[in-house]
PDB file of C-alpha atoms in Angstrom:
ATOM      1  CA  UNK A   1       3.434  -8.371  17.074  1.00 47.00           C
ATOM      2  CA  UNK A   2       1.522  -8.202  14.037  1.00 45.00           C
ATOM      3  CA  UNK A   3      -0.351 -11.595  12.894  1.00 44.00           C
ATOM      4  CA  UNK A   4      -0.837 -12.930   9.667  1.00 42.00           C
ATOM      5  CA  UNK A   5      -3.845 -11.553   7.703  1.00 43.00           C
ATOM      6  CA  UNK A   6      -6.839 -12.447   8.824  1.00 46.00           C
ATOM      7  CA  UNK A   7      -9.498 -14.649   7.063  1.00 44.00           C
ATOM      8  CA  UNK A   8     -12.747 -11.831   8.123  1.00 51.00           C
ATOM      9  CA  UNK A   9      -9.994  -9.415   6.845  1.00 55.00           C
ATOM     10  CA  UNK A  10      -9.550 -10.867   3.733  1.00 50.00           C
ATOM     11  CA  UNK A  11     -13.621 -11.269   3.273  1.00 53.00           C
ATOM     12  CA  UNK A  12     -13.748  -7.575   3.825  1.00 54.00           C
ATOM     13  CA  UNK A  13     -11.255  -6.893   1.183  1.00 52.00           C
ATOM     14  CA  UNK A  14     -12.901  -9.735  -1.439  1.00 54.00           C
ATOM     15  CA  UNK A  15     -16.199  -8.635  -0.890  1.00 55.00           C
ATOM     16  CA  UNK A  16     -14.969  -4.824  -2.089  1.00 55.00           C
ATOM     17  CA  UNK A  17     -12.817  -6.197  -4.736  1.00 52.00           C
ATOM     18  CA  UNK A  18     -15.670  -8.144  -6.096  1.00 52.00           C
ATOM     19  CA  UNK A  19     -17.770  -5.646  -7.817  1.00 53.00           C
ATOM     20  CA  UNK A  20     -14.437  -4.098  -9.498  1.00 53.00           C
ATOM     21  CA  UNK A  21     -12.516  -7.129 -10.653  1.00 52.00           C
ATOM     22  CA  UNK A  22     -15.193 -10.119 -11.202  1.00 50.00           C
ATOM     23  CA  UNK A  23     -16.991  -8.233 -14.103  1.00 50.00           C
ATOM     24  CA  UNK A  24     -13.687  -7.710 -15.909  1.00 48.00           C
ATOM     25  CA  UNK A  25     -12.824 -11.159 -15.255  1.00 48.00           C
ATOM     26  CA  UNK A  26     -16.026 -12.354 -16.465  1.00 46.00           C
ATOM     27  CA  UNK A  27     -15.577 -10.127 -19.589  1.00 49.00           C
ATOM     28  CA  UNK A  28     -12.166 -11.980 -20.024  1.00 49.00           C
ATOM     29  CA  UNK A  29     -14.071 -15.495 -19.342  1.00 48.00           C
ATOM     30  CA  UNK A  30     -12.309 -17.075 -22.796  1.00 50.00           C
ATOM     31  CA  UNK A  31      -8.779 -15.445 -22.548  1.00 46.00           C
ATOM     32  CA  UNK A  32      -6.652 -18.449 -22.058  1.00 42.00           C
ATOM     33  CA  UNK A  33      -8.240 -19.517 -25.463  1.00 44.00           C
ATOM     34  CA  UNK A  34      -8.109 -16.267 -26.886  1.00 46.00           C
ATOM     35  CA  UNK A  35      -4.865 -14.594 -29.092  1.00 55.00           C
ATOM     36  CA  UNK A  36      -2.923 -11.746 -27.641  1.00 90.00           C
ATOM     37  CA  UNK A  37      -3.232 -12.789 -23.960  1.00 96.00           C
ATOM     38  CA  UNK A  38      -0.540 -12.562 -21.757  1.00 98.00           C
ATOM     39  CA  UNK A  39       1.077 -12.970 -18.222  1.00 98.00           C
ATOM     40  CA  UNK A  40       2.892 -10.959 -16.405  1.00 98.00           C
ATOM     41  CA  UNK A  41       5.132 -11.268 -12.932  1.00 98.00           C
ATOM     42  CA  UNK A  42       6.567  -8.128 -11.702  1.00 98.00           C
ATOM     43  CA  UNK A  43       9.036  -7.620  -8.855  1.00 98.00           C
ATOM     44  CA  UNK A  44       9.093  -3.916  -7.290  1.00 98.00           C
ATOM     45  CA  UNK A  45      10.983  -1.753  -4.977  1.00 98.00           C
ATOM     46  CA  UNK A  46       8.769   1.393  -3.242  1.00 98.00           C
ATOM     47  CA  UNK A  47       9.610   4.373  -0.947  1.00 98.00           C
ATOM     48  CA  UNK A  48       6.733   5.536   0.643  1.00 98.00           C
ATOM     49  CA  UNK A  49       5.713   9.324   1.003  1.00 98.00           C
ATOM     50  CA  UNK A  50       5.399  11.064   4.100  1.00 98.00           C
ATOM     51  CA  UNK A  51       2.651   9.424   6.512  1.00 98.00           C
ATOM     52  CA  UNK A  52       1.726  11.270   9.735  1.00 98.00           C
ATOM     53  CA  UNK A  53      -0.718   9.275  11.793  1.00 98.00           C
ATOM     54  CA  UNK A  54      -3.656  11.536  13.430  1.00 98.00           C
ATOM     55  CA  UNK A  55      -6.770  11.204  15.166  1.00 98.00           C
ATOM     56  CA  UNK A  56      -9.887   9.801  12.963  1.00 96.00           C
ATOM     57  CA  UNK A  57     -11.724  12.800  15.449  1.00 97.00           C
ATOM     58  CA  UNK A  58      -9.327  14.605  17.825  1.00 97.00           C
ATOM     59  CA  UNK A  59     -12.389  15.943  19.813  1.00 97.00           C
ATOM     60  CA  UNK A  60     -13.191  12.338  20.516  1.00 97.00           C
ATOM     61  CA  UNK A  61     -14.087  11.667  24.221  1.00 95.00           C
ATOM     62  CA  UNK A  62     -15.396   8.057  24.390  1.00 93.00           C
ATOM     63  CA  UNK A  63     -13.168   6.547  23.579  1.00 96.00           C
ATOM     64  CA  UNK A  64     -10.603   9.214  24.136  1.00 97.00           C
ATOM     65  CA  UNK A  65      -8.571  10.257  20.757  1.00 98.00           C
ATOM     66  CA  UNK A  66      -4.819   9.321  21.342  1.00 98.00           C
ATOM     67  CA  UNK A  67      -3.266  12.744  20.320  1.00 98.00           C
ATOM     68  CA  UNK A  68      -5.984  15.419  20.447  1.00 97.00           C
ATOM     69  CA  UNK A  69      -6.382  18.997  19.188  1.00 97.00           C
ATOM     70  CA  UNK A  70      -3.594  20.458  20.834  1.00 96.00           C
ATOM     71  CA  UNK A  71      -0.285  21.646  19.083  1.00 97.00           C
ATOM     72  CA  UNK A  72       2.869  19.774  20.278  1.00 95.00           C
ATOM     73  CA  UNK A  73       6.336  21.737  21.702  1.00 88.00           C
ATOM     74  CA  UNK A  74       7.383  21.656  18.267  1.00 93.00           C
ATOM     75  CA  UNK A  75       4.393  24.041  16.977  1.00 94.00           C
ATOM     76  CA  UNK A  76       2.657  21.273  14.962  1.00 97.00           C
ATOM     77  CA  UNK A  77      -0.516  19.153  15.934  1.00 98.00           C
ATOM     78  CA  UNK A  78       0.299  16.207  18.220  1.00 98.00           C
ATOM     79  CA  UNK A  79       0.898  13.263  16.127  1.00 98.00           C
ATOM     80  CA  UNK A  80       3.050  10.511  14.908  1.00 98.00           C
ATOM     81  CA  UNK A  81       5.400  11.607  12.051  1.00 98.00           C
ATOM     82  CA  UNK A  82       7.283   9.683   9.782  1.00 98.00           C
ATOM     83  CA  UNK A  83       6.843   7.070   6.804  1.00 98.00           C
ATOM     84  CA  UNK A  84       6.953   3.575   6.010  1.00 98.00           C
ATOM     85  CA  UNK A  85      10.379   3.802   4.209  1.00 98.00           C
ATOM     86  CA  UNK A  86      10.697   1.368   1.454  1.00 98.00           C
ATOM     87  CA  UNK A  87       9.819  -2.290   0.709  1.00 98.00           C
ATOM     88  CA  UNK A  88       9.126  -5.132  -2.058  1.00 98.00           C
ATOM     89  CA  UNK A  89       6.399  -5.798  -4.349  1.00 98.00           C
ATOM     90  CA  UNK A  90       5.413  -9.112  -5.832  1.00 98.00           C
ATOM     91  CA  UNK A  91       2.705  -8.720  -8.471  1.00 98.00           C
ATOM     92  CA  UNK A  92       0.883 -11.311 -10.800  1.00 98.00           C
ATOM     93  CA  UNK A  93      -1.303 -10.431 -13.679  1.00 98.00           C
ATOM     94  CA  UNK A  94      -3.164 -11.991 -16.449  1.00 98.00           C
ATOM     95  CA  UNK A  95      -3.675  -9.469 -19.530  1.00 97.00           C
ATOM     96  CA  UNK A  96      -4.977  -9.267 -23.238  1.00 97.00           C
ATOM     97  CA  UNK A  97      -4.056  -7.138 -25.867  1.00 96.00           C
ATOM     98  CA  UNK A  98      -7.435  -5.225 -27.210  1.00 96.00           C
ATOM     99  CA  UNK A  99      -5.832  -2.963 -29.938  1.00 96.00           C
ATOM    100  CA  UNK A 100      -2.705  -2.930 -31.441  1.00 95.00           C
ATOM    101  CA  UNK A 101      -1.742  -0.149 -29.275  1.00 97.00           C
ATOM    102  CA  UNK A 102      -3.851  -0.876 -26.263  1.00 97.00           C
ATOM    103  CA  UNK A 103      -3.802  -3.983 -23.430  1.00 98.00           C
ATOM    104  CA  UNK A 104      -5.163  -4.248 -20.073  1.00 98.00           C
ATOM    105  CA  UNK A 105      -4.628  -7.085 -17.376  1.00 98.00           C
ATOM    106  CA  UNK A 106      -5.914  -7.749 -14.038  1.00 98.00           C
ATOM    107  CA  UNK A 107      -3.484  -8.024 -11.432  1.00 98.00           C
ATOM    108  CA  UNK A 108      -2.743  -9.260  -7.661  1.00 98.00           C
ATOM    109  CA  UNK A 109      -0.110  -7.369  -5.536  1.00 98.00           C
ATOM    110  CA  UNK A 110       1.552  -8.309  -2.462  1.00 98.00           C
ATOM    111  CA  UNK A 111       3.897  -5.768  -0.311  1.00 98.00           C
ATOM    112  CA  UNK A 112       5.517  -6.961   2.852  1.00 97.00           C
ATOM    113  CA  UNK A 113       8.391  -6.342   5.053  1.00 96.00           C
ATOM    114  CA  UNK A 114       6.865  -2.987   5.681  1.00 98.00           C
ATOM    115  CA  UNK A 115       8.198  -1.079   8.725  1.00 98.00           C
ATOM    116  CA  UNK A 116       6.881   2.472   9.768  1.00 98.00           C
ATOM    117  CA  UNK A 117       9.168   4.322  11.854  1.00 98.00           C
ATOM    118  CA  UNK A 118       8.494   8.011  13.222  1.00 98.00           C
ATOM    119  CA  UNK A 119       8.805  10.363  16.047  1.00 98.00           C
ATOM    120  CA  UNK A 120       6.000  11.521  17.786  1.00 98.00           C
ATOM    121  CA  UNK A 121       5.570  15.084  19.558  1.00 97.00           C
ATOM    122  CA  UNK A 122       3.570  14.457  22.706  1.00 97.00           C
ATOM    123  CA  UNK A 123       3.880  17.529  25.312  1.00 96.00           C
ATOM    124  CA  UNK A 124       5.962  17.104  28.284  1.00 93.00           C
ATOM    125  CA  UNK A 125       7.931  13.902  27.579  1.00 96.00           C
ATOM    126  CA  UNK A 126      11.334  14.602  25.614  1.00 95.00           C
ATOM    127  CA  UNK A 127      11.749  15.247  22.140  1.00 95.00           C
ATOM    128  CA  UNK A 128      12.800  11.753  21.612  1.00 97.00           C
ATOM    129  CA  UNK A 129       9.331   9.516  21.036  1.00 98.00           C
ATOM    130  CA  UNK A 130      10.497   6.646  18.539  1.00 98.00           C
ATOM    131  CA  UNK A 131       7.296   5.124  17.016  1.00 98.00           C
ATOM    132  CA  UNK A 132       7.432   1.875  15.099  1.00 98.00           C
ATOM    133  CA  UNK A 133       4.741  -0.591  13.478  1.00 98.00           C
ATOM    134  CA  UNK A 134       4.860  -3.082  11.199  1.00 98.00           C
ATOM    135  CA  UNK A 135       2.430  -3.340   7.858  1.00 98.00           C
ATOM    136  CA  UNK A 136       1.233  -5.695   4.940  1.00 98.00           C
ATOM    137  CA  UNK A 137      -0.930  -4.893   2.157  1.00 98.00           C
ATOM    138  CA  UNK A 138      -2.811  -6.705  -0.715  1.00 98.00           C
ATOM    139  CA  UNK A 139      -4.508  -5.397  -3.652  1.00 98.00           C
ATOM    140  CA  UNK A 140      -6.249  -6.030  -7.011  1.00 98.00           C
ATOM    141  CA  UNK A 141      -6.244  -3.744  -9.831  1.00 98.00           C
ATOM    142  CA  UNK A 142      -7.555  -3.227 -13.451  1.00 98.00           C
ATOM    143  CA  UNK A 143      -4.536  -1.790 -15.243  1.00 98.00           C
ATOM    144  CA  UNK A 144      -5.002  -0.166 -18.671  1.00 98.00           C
ATOM    145  CA  UNK A 145      -2.023   0.549 -20.596  1.00 98.00           C
ATOM    146  CA  UNK A 146      -1.201   2.382 -24.179  1.00 98.00           C
ATOM    147  CA  UNK A 147       1.937   1.311 -25.949  1.00 97.00           C
ATOM    148  CA  UNK A 148       3.136   5.044 -27.208  1.00 98.00           C
ATOM    149  CA  UNK A 149       5.304   3.415 -30.352  1.00 97.00           C
ATOM    150  CA  UNK A 150       2.316   1.264 -31.765  1.00 96.00           C
ATOM    151  CA  UNK A 151      -0.215   4.496 -31.361  1.00 97.00           C
ATOM    152  CA  UNK A 152       2.065   6.430 -33.188  1.00 96.00           C
ATOM    153  CA  UNK A 153       3.332   4.263 -35.682  1.00 96.00           C
ATOM    154  CA  UNK A 154       6.753   4.533 -34.871  1.00 95.00           C
ATOM    155  CA  UNK A 155       9.387   1.358 -35.041  1.00 96.00           C
ATOM    156  CA  UNK A 156      11.743   1.446 -32.258  1.00 97.00           C
ATOM    157  CA  UNK A 157      13.325  -1.716 -32.613  1.00 96.00           C
ATOM    158  CA  UNK A 158      12.669  -3.992 -29.557  1.00 97.00           C
ATOM    159  CA  UNK A 159      11.958  -0.881 -27.255  1.00 98.00           C
ATOM    160  CA  UNK A 160       8.070  -0.532 -26.544  1.00 97.00           C
ATOM    161  CA  UNK A 161       7.362   2.501 -24.334  1.00 98.00           C
ATOM    162  CA  UNK A 162       4.034   2.892 -22.565  1.00 98.00           C
ATOM    163  CA  UNK A 163       2.017   4.818 -20.018  1.00 98.00           C
ATOM    164  CA  UNK A 164      -0.856   3.182 -17.666  1.00 98.00           C
ATOM    165  CA  UNK A 165      -2.945   3.401 -14.910  1.00 98.00           C
ATOM    166  CA  UNK A 166      -4.848   1.052 -12.666  1.00 98.00           C
ATOM    167  CA  UNK A 167      -7.495   1.451 -10.108  1.00 98.00           C
ATOM    168  CA  UNK A 168      -8.709  -1.146  -7.873  1.00 98.00           C
ATOM    169  CA  UNK A 169      -8.725  -2.280  -4.099  1.00 98.00           C
ATOM    170  CA  UNK A 170      -5.914  -2.659  -1.564  1.00 98.00           C
ATOM    171  CA  UNK A 171      -5.989  -4.349   2.201  1.00 98.00           C
ATOM    172  CA  UNK A 172      -3.921  -2.830   4.518  1.00 98.00           C
ATOM    173  CA  UNK A 173      -3.196  -4.464   7.872  1.00 98.00           C
ATOM    174  CA  UNK A 174      -1.325  -2.540  10.325  1.00 98.00           C
ATOM    175  CA  UNK A 175       0.060  -4.206  13.468  1.00 98.00           C
ATOM    176  CA  UNK A 176       0.476  -2.511  16.976  1.00 98.00           C
ATOM    177  CA  UNK A 177       2.024   0.762  16.844  1.00 98.00           C
ATOM    178  CA  UNK A 178       4.623   1.112  19.765  1.00 98.00           C
ATOM    179  CA  UNK A 179       5.112   4.738  21.259  1.00 98.00           C
ATOM    180  CA  UNK A 180       8.489   4.993  23.424  1.00 98.00           C
ATOM    181  CA  UNK A 181       9.022   7.690  25.804  1.00 98.00           C
ATOM    182  CA  UNK A 182      12.767   7.296  27.039  1.00 97.00           C
ATOM    183  CA  UNK A 183      13.061  11.081  27.971  1.00 97.00           C
ATOM    184  CA  UNK A 184       9.947  11.098  30.163  1.00 96.00           C
ATOM    185  CA  UNK A 185      10.775  11.997  33.683  1.00 95.00           C
ATOM    186  CA  UNK A 186       8.004  10.299  34.994  1.00 95.00           C
ATOM    187  CA  UNK A 187       6.749   6.337  34.947  1.00 95.00           C
ATOM    188  CA  UNK A 188       5.301   6.243  31.501  1.00 96.00           C
ATOM    189  CA  UNK A 189       7.657   5.012  28.988  1.00 97.00           C
ATOM    190  CA  UNK A 190       5.744   2.871  26.540  1.00 98.00           C
ATOM    191  CA  UNK A 191       2.092   2.767  24.954  1.00 98.00           C
ATOM    192  CA  UNK A 192       1.271   0.114  22.662  1.00 98.00           C
ATOM    193  CA  UNK A 193      -1.790   0.824  20.324  1.00 98.00           C
ATOM    194  CA  UNK A 194      -4.571  -1.725  18.975  1.00 97.00           C
ATOM    195  CA  UNK A 195      -3.650  -3.047  15.386  1.00 98.00           C
ATOM    196  CA  UNK A 196      -5.940  -2.167  12.507  1.00 98.00           C
ATOM    197  CA  UNK A 197      -7.632  -3.253   9.150  1.00 97.00           C
ATOM    198  CA  UNK A 198      -8.566  -1.089   6.338  1.00 96.00           C
ATOM    199  CA  UNK A 199     -10.090  -1.977   2.776  1.00 97.00           C
ATOM    200  CA  UNK A 200      -9.899   1.145   0.218  1.00 96.00           C
ATOM    201  CA  UNK A 201      -9.996   2.404  -3.075  1.00 98.00           C
ATOM    202  CA  UNK A 202      -6.270   2.190  -4.577  1.00 98.00           C
ATOM    203  CA  UNK A 203      -5.106   3.535  -7.461  1.00 98.00           C
ATOM    204  CA  UNK A 204      -1.824   4.017  -9.474  1.00 98.00           C
ATOM    205  CA  UNK A 205       0.221   5.914 -12.614  1.00 98.00           C
ATOM    206  CA  UNK A 206       2.739   4.444 -14.400  1.00 98.00           C
ATOM    207  CA  UNK A 207       5.390   4.995 -17.389  1.00 98.00           C
ATOM    208  CA  UNK A 208       7.664   2.485 -18.861  1.00 98.00           C
ATOM    209  CA  UNK A 209       9.088   0.185 -21.665  1.00 98.00           C
ATOM    210  CA  UNK A 210       9.120  -3.392 -22.762  1.00 98.00           C
ATOM    211  CA  UNK A 211      11.947  -4.804 -24.620  1.00 98.00           C
ATOM    212  CA  UNK A 212      11.285  -7.486 -26.665  1.00 97.00           C
ATOM    213  CA  UNK A 213      13.370 -10.501 -25.704  1.00 97.00           C
ATOM    214  CA  UNK A 214      11.974 -13.172 -28.242  1.00 96.00           C
ATOM    215  CA  UNK A 215       8.466 -13.428 -29.931  1.00 93.00           C
ATOM    216  CA  UNK A 216       6.649 -14.158 -26.689  1.00 96.00           C
ATOM    217  CA  UNK A 217       8.799 -12.917 -24.136  1.00 97.00           C
ATOM    218  CA  UNK A 218       9.205  -9.364 -23.169  1.00 98.00           C
ATOM    219  CA  UNK A 219      11.066  -7.528 -20.327  1.00 98.00           C
ATOM    220  CA  UNK A 220       9.300  -5.026 -18.651  1.00 98.00           C
ATOM    221  CA  UNK A 221      10.958  -1.950 -17.083  1.00 98.00           C
ATOM    222  CA  UNK A 222       8.360   0.474 -15.243  1.00 98.00           C
ATOM    223  CA  UNK A 223       8.582   3.653 -12.582  1.00 98.00           C
ATOM    224  CA  UNK A 224       5.249   4.445 -11.005  1.00 98.00           C
ATOM    225  CA  UNK A 225       2.995   6.181  -8.027  1.00 98.00           C
ATOM    226  CA  UNK A 226       0.947   4.145  -6.238  1.00 98.00           C
ATOM    227  CA  UNK A 227      -1.842   5.195  -3.329  1.00 98.00           C
ATOM    228  CA  UNK A 228      -3.219   2.408  -1.662  1.00 98.00           C
ATOM    229  CA  UNK A 229      -5.637   4.537   0.703  1.00 98.00           C
ATOM    230  CA  UNK A 230      -5.404   4.749   4.569  1.00 97.00           C
ATOM    231  CA  UNK A 231      -3.729   2.760   7.036  1.00 98.00           C
ATOM    232  CA  UNK A 232      -4.864   2.937  10.694  1.00 97.00           C
ATOM    233  CA  UNK A 233      -5.334   1.447  14.193  1.00 98.00           C
ATOM    234  CA  UNK A 234      -8.623   0.630  15.580  1.00 98.00           C
ATOM    235  CA  UNK A 235     -10.210   1.485  18.620  1.00 97.00           C
ATOM    236  CA  UNK A 236      -9.804  -0.230  21.456  1.00 97.00           C
ATOM    237  CA  UNK A 237      -7.393  -0.394  24.649  1.00 98.00           C
ATOM    238  CA  UNK A 238      -3.888   0.965  24.765  1.00 98.00           C
ATOM    239  CA  UNK A 239      -1.510  -0.876  26.931  1.00 97.00           C
ATOM    240  CA  UNK A 240       0.963   1.085  29.174  1.00 97.00           C
ATOM    241  CA  UNK A 241       3.888   0.404  31.095  1.00 96.00           C
ATOM    242  CA  UNK A 242       2.427   2.387  33.951  1.00 95.00           C
ATOM    243  CA  UNK A 243      -1.267   1.300  33.506  1.00 95.00           C
ATOM    244  CA  UNK A 244      -1.433  -2.698  33.577  1.00 88.00           C
ATOM    245  CA  UNK A 245      -5.031  -2.510  32.514  1.00 94.00           C
ATOM    246  CA  UNK A 246      -4.826   0.024  29.785  1.00 96.00           C
ATOM    247  CA  UNK A 247      -6.870   2.968  28.701  1.00 97.00           C
ATOM    248  CA  UNK A 248      -9.622   2.861  25.534  1.00 98.00           C
ATOM    249  CA  UNK A 249      -8.212   4.898  22.733  1.00 98.00           C
ATOM    250  CA  UNK A 250     -10.181   6.016  19.375  1.00 98.00           C
ATOM    251  CA  UNK A 251      -8.788   5.420  15.888  1.00 98.00           C
ATOM    252  CA  UNK A 252      -5.598   6.860  14.512  1.00 98.00           C
ATOM    253  CA  UNK A 253      -5.032   7.009  10.719  1.00 98.00           C
ATOM    254  CA  UNK A 254      -2.347   7.952   7.819  1.00 98.00           C
ATOM    255  CA  UNK A 255      -2.278   7.441   4.234  1.00 98.00           C
ATOM    256  CA  UNK A 256       0.066   4.503   1.955  1.00 98.00           C
ATOM    257  CA  UNK A 257       1.687   6.431  -0.996  1.00 98.00           C
ATOM    258  CA  UNK A 258       4.380   5.452  -2.712  1.00 98.00           C
ATOM    259  CA  UNK A 259       6.909   5.815  -5.607  1.00 98.00           C
ATOM    260  CA  UNK A 260       8.219   2.678  -6.945  1.00 98.00           C
ATOM    261  CA  UNK A 261      10.545   0.656  -9.807  1.00 98.00           C
ATOM    262  CA  UNK A 262       9.324  -2.288 -11.260  1.00 98.00           C
ATOM    263  CA  UNK A 263      11.260  -5.197 -13.328  1.00 98.00           C
ATOM    264  CA  UNK A 264       9.165  -7.788 -14.788  1.00 98.00           C
ATOM    265  CA  UNK A 265       8.639 -10.384 -17.506  1.00 98.00           C
ATOM    266  CA  UNK A 266       5.558 -10.779 -19.889  1.00 98.00           C
ATOM    267  CA  UNK A 267       4.804 -14.049 -21.588  1.00 97.00           C
ATOM    268  CA  UNK A 268       2.152 -13.712 -24.744  1.00 96.00           C
ATOM    269  CA  UNK A 269       0.294 -16.725 -25.243  1.00 94.00           C
TER     270      UNK A 269
END
């Protein structure tokens, strides 16, 4: 039931991204006319790390915390335990070579078809408590890359190994989370929480290599770790099959972190 990215959410994302990205963009205002500029397009595939949902405040009373501060039947704090699985990334970037061994770019990335799958551990409703939700994420980053062969003066032919890092802002939009209780002997079988939007600081660490195809085009292969900050549900009314009006609950949250690989092209101009 996740709706498309909302305009208010994008406004929030842009308001946070602007202080970081706009100065960098202004500093490269003449990039299109300058030497050593490049365009980069990358397709990525990422696998999330564990993502366990917990209350923002397990002791909250008004509205009530979803999980509370107690332990579940398995001895762990009550929550939703799972991950966001694997999903694609599409990224475009505009960059410039600052030194023979140093380049930087501004990137915009979009992650989609992200599905959370997990299991909750509420008390006295059975052990099979599947949890599911959809997610999409936009992020803008300033990235810096060090070309190792150029730095060391080593000739590796067409290969251009590099390391890099980026930082910026991520806008994460989570759809409604569905909790199922098929083993519950009582009437309560389904809960559906509100959706949620989060705007966070984001960063990544990258290793990779360019493979020069001709004087303008370079194939880019990379592996990376990325942290896109928090993902969560907003406070609001949780729908329940046995309580038509639902009940108010507080926020829940987890982190969106992943390892990924990328295949891209850089075009020098």
